[in-house]
Short mmCIF file of C-alpha atoms in Angstrom, two decimals:
data_model
loop_
_atom_site.label_atom_id
_atom_site.label_comp_id
_atom_site.label_asym_id
_atom_site.label_seq_id
_atom_site.Cartn_x
_atom_site.Cartn_y
_atom_site.Cartn_z
CA MET A 27 -122.49 157.92 -148.02
CA ALA A 28 -125.29 159.42 -150.27
CA THR A 29 -128.83 159.17 -148.92
CA HIS A 30 -131.41 157.70 -151.14
CA GLN A 31 -134.13 160.23 -151.91
CA ASN A 32 -137.63 159.17 -152.31
CA SER A 33 -140.41 160.12 -154.69
CA VAL A 34 -143.74 161.27 -153.15
CA TYR A 35 -147.34 161.19 -154.21
CA LEU A 36 -149.16 163.79 -152.18
CA ALA A 37 -152.78 162.80 -151.63
CA SER A 38 -154.93 165.71 -150.38
CA PRO A 39 -158.02 167.63 -151.30
CA PHE A 40 -157.11 170.98 -152.85
CA PHE A 41 -160.50 172.72 -153.25
CA SER A 42 -160.21 175.36 -150.66
CA ASP A 43 -157.66 177.95 -149.40
CA GLY A 44 -157.30 175.92 -146.14
CA GLN A 45 -156.60 172.77 -148.16
CA LYS A 46 -154.13 174.51 -150.41
CA LYS A 47 -152.25 176.03 -147.25
CA ARG A 48 -151.90 172.62 -145.73
CA ILE A 49 -150.44 171.20 -148.93
CA GLU A 50 -147.93 174.08 -148.96
CA THR A 51 -146.95 173.36 -145.40
CA VAL A 52 -146.50 169.62 -146.04
CA VAL A 53 -144.61 170.31 -149.36
CA ALA A 54 -142.33 172.79 -147.62
CA LEU A 55 -141.51 170.21 -144.79
CA LEU A 56 -140.93 167.39 -147.42
CA LYS A 57 -138.61 169.62 -149.27
CA GLN A 58 -136.42 170.05 -146.09
CA ASN A 59 -136.15 166.30 -145.47
CA PRO A 60 -133.01 164.95 -146.89
CA THR A 61 -134.64 161.53 -147.61
CA ILE A 62 -137.07 163.17 -150.04
CA ASP A 63 -136.29 164.09 -153.70
CA SER A 64 -137.51 167.69 -153.84
CA ASP A 65 -138.05 167.56 -157.58
CA ARG A 66 -140.11 164.33 -157.34
CA ILE A 67 -142.97 165.41 -155.22
CA PHE A 68 -146.18 164.79 -157.35
CA ILE A 69 -149.02 167.18 -156.43
CA PRO A 70 -152.13 166.24 -158.25
CA GLN A 71 -153.45 169.74 -158.29
CA ASP A 72 -150.66 170.63 -160.58
CA HIS A 73 -151.59 168.07 -163.03
CA GLN A 74 -155.11 168.61 -164.17
CA PHE A 75 -155.08 168.38 -167.93
CA GLU A 76 -156.27 171.58 -168.74
CA GLN A 77 -156.27 170.91 -172.51
CA GLU A 78 -159.45 168.89 -171.74
CA PRO A 79 -162.71 170.63 -170.55
CA PHE A 80 -162.86 170.40 -166.77
CA GLY A 81 -165.24 167.65 -165.68
CA SER A 82 -165.59 166.05 -169.32
CA PHE A 83 -165.12 162.26 -169.73
CA LYS A 84 -161.70 162.75 -171.32
CA TRP A 85 -160.47 165.02 -168.41
CA GLN A 86 -161.80 162.47 -165.75
CA ASP A 87 -160.05 159.62 -167.72
CA ALA A 88 -156.83 161.48 -168.18
CA VAL A 89 -156.74 162.63 -164.44
CA PHE A 90 -157.70 159.35 -163.07
CA ALA A 91 -155.21 157.46 -165.19
CA SER A 92 -152.34 159.83 -164.38
CA ASP A 93 -152.96 159.87 -160.67
CA MET A 94 -153.17 156.09 -160.30
CA ARG A 95 -149.93 155.69 -162.31
CA GLN A 96 -148.21 158.09 -160.08
CA VAL A 97 -149.48 156.48 -156.90
CA ARG A 98 -148.10 153.11 -158.12
CA LYS A 99 -144.74 154.45 -159.14
CA ALA A 100 -144.28 156.61 -155.99
CA ASP A 101 -141.72 155.52 -153.34
CA VAL A 102 -144.28 156.71 -150.66
CA VAL A 103 -147.64 158.35 -150.53
CA VAL A 104 -148.08 161.16 -148.16
CA ALA A 105 -151.76 161.62 -147.40
CA ILE A 106 -153.23 164.90 -145.80
CA LEU A 107 -156.57 163.62 -144.08
CA ASP A 108 -158.01 166.91 -143.26
CA TYR A 109 -160.76 167.91 -145.63
CA GLN A 110 -163.36 170.45 -144.31
CA LEU A 111 -161.39 171.28 -141.08
CA GLU A 112 -162.48 174.87 -141.21
CA GLU A 113 -166.08 173.86 -141.23
CA GLY A 114 -165.49 171.61 -138.18
CA LEU A 115 -166.02 168.38 -140.30
CA THR A 116 -163.46 165.62 -139.50
CA GLU A 117 -164.15 163.09 -142.32
CA PRO A 118 -161.32 162.79 -144.93
CA ASP A 119 -161.76 163.46 -148.58
CA SER A 120 -163.18 160.49 -150.56
CA GLY A 121 -160.43 160.99 -153.27
CA THR A 122 -157.72 160.91 -150.68
CA ILE A 123 -159.20 157.70 -149.11
CA PHE A 124 -159.18 156.08 -152.57
CA GLU A 125 -155.58 157.07 -153.20
CA ILE A 126 -154.66 155.60 -149.83
CA GLY A 127 -156.40 152.23 -150.73
CA ALA A 128 -154.63 152.19 -154.08
CA ALA A 129 -151.22 152.85 -152.65
CA TYR A 130 -151.89 150.16 -149.87
CA GLN A 131 -152.91 147.65 -152.61
CA ALA A 132 -149.76 148.56 -154.68
CA ASN A 133 -147.47 147.96 -151.55
CA VAL A 134 -146.64 151.73 -151.46
CA PRO A 135 -146.12 152.90 -147.96
CA VAL A 136 -148.61 155.44 -146.76
CA ILE A 137 -147.79 158.29 -144.30
CA MET A 138 -150.86 159.92 -143.04
CA VAL A 139 -150.96 163.61 -141.95
CA GLN A 140 -153.60 165.27 -140.00
CA PHE A 141 -153.47 168.84 -138.73
CA GLY A 142 -156.82 168.76 -136.77
CA THR A 143 -156.63 166.56 -133.53
CA ASN A 144 -160.23 166.01 -132.46
CA SER A 145 -161.29 163.60 -135.08
CA GLN A 146 -161.66 159.67 -135.10
CA LEU A 147 -160.05 157.32 -137.49
CA ASN A 148 -161.76 154.72 -139.55
CA LEU A 149 -160.40 151.21 -138.88
CA MET A 150 -159.43 150.64 -142.58
CA LEU A 151 -157.43 153.84 -142.64
CA ALA A 152 -155.88 153.09 -139.09
CA ARG A 153 -154.66 149.70 -140.47
CA SER A 154 -153.11 151.02 -143.69
CA TYR A 155 -150.76 153.48 -142.81
CA THR A 156 -146.99 153.12 -141.86
CA ALA A 157 -146.68 156.45 -140.04
CA PHE A 158 -149.16 159.12 -138.66
CA PHE A 159 -148.34 162.70 -137.94
CA ASN A 160 -151.24 164.25 -135.85
CA GLY A 161 -151.63 167.89 -135.04
CA GLN A 162 -149.74 170.96 -136.19
CA ASN A 163 -146.67 170.35 -133.81
CA ASP A 164 -146.35 166.70 -134.84
CA VAL A 165 -146.73 167.42 -138.48
CA SER A 166 -143.60 169.60 -138.39
CA HIS A 167 -141.57 166.28 -137.59
CA ILE A 168 -142.07 165.26 -141.26
CA LYS A 169 -138.86 167.28 -142.11
CA GLU A 170 -136.80 164.90 -139.99
CA TYR A 171 -138.77 161.48 -140.65
CA ASP A 172 -136.59 158.95 -142.30
CA PHE A 173 -138.28 157.89 -145.36
CA ASN A 174 -135.75 155.26 -146.07
CA ASN A 175 -136.20 153.47 -142.79
CA LEU A 176 -139.99 154.08 -142.47
CA GLU A 177 -140.30 153.72 -138.90
CA THR A 178 -143.86 152.91 -137.82
CA ARG A 179 -145.45 155.88 -135.95
CA TYR A 180 -148.86 155.08 -134.32
CA THR A 181 -151.55 157.59 -133.40
CA ASP A 182 -153.74 157.36 -130.37
CA LYS A 183 -156.77 158.53 -132.10
CA LYS A 184 -159.97 156.74 -131.39
CA VAL A 185 -160.65 154.03 -134.16
CA LEU A 186 -164.13 153.35 -135.50
#
């Protein structure tokens, strides 16, 4: 029996080398997962509408519209919460948080990923995820997580 393969919207900051490395790690794990369609992983950094000047209103409008459309049509949103991990800061990126909220509102399941282990979790984020992978070792289990069944995986992070 064939396994359904899900599409993914990968919500994550992509402004530093560390952030891009975490994206590469998560994408590689997702591509190993038989319940994920490797050709349908939407990575926002790859869709930045270079035909418009960066930061212009037309660029902002196109990127925002595309990202929101992709969030709504994805089977699942995988959100990397680490933002400025290398600087010792533990707050997630505001754009990633917005995408999590948009996914939740659109009834798209949210799978949260956090490589750093010493941060707290905001109540709104803590109540909006289906599964949470916390820490480098736990993150590696994404490759065997059943995105068709979407079993709830809680974290024991302190909630604010």
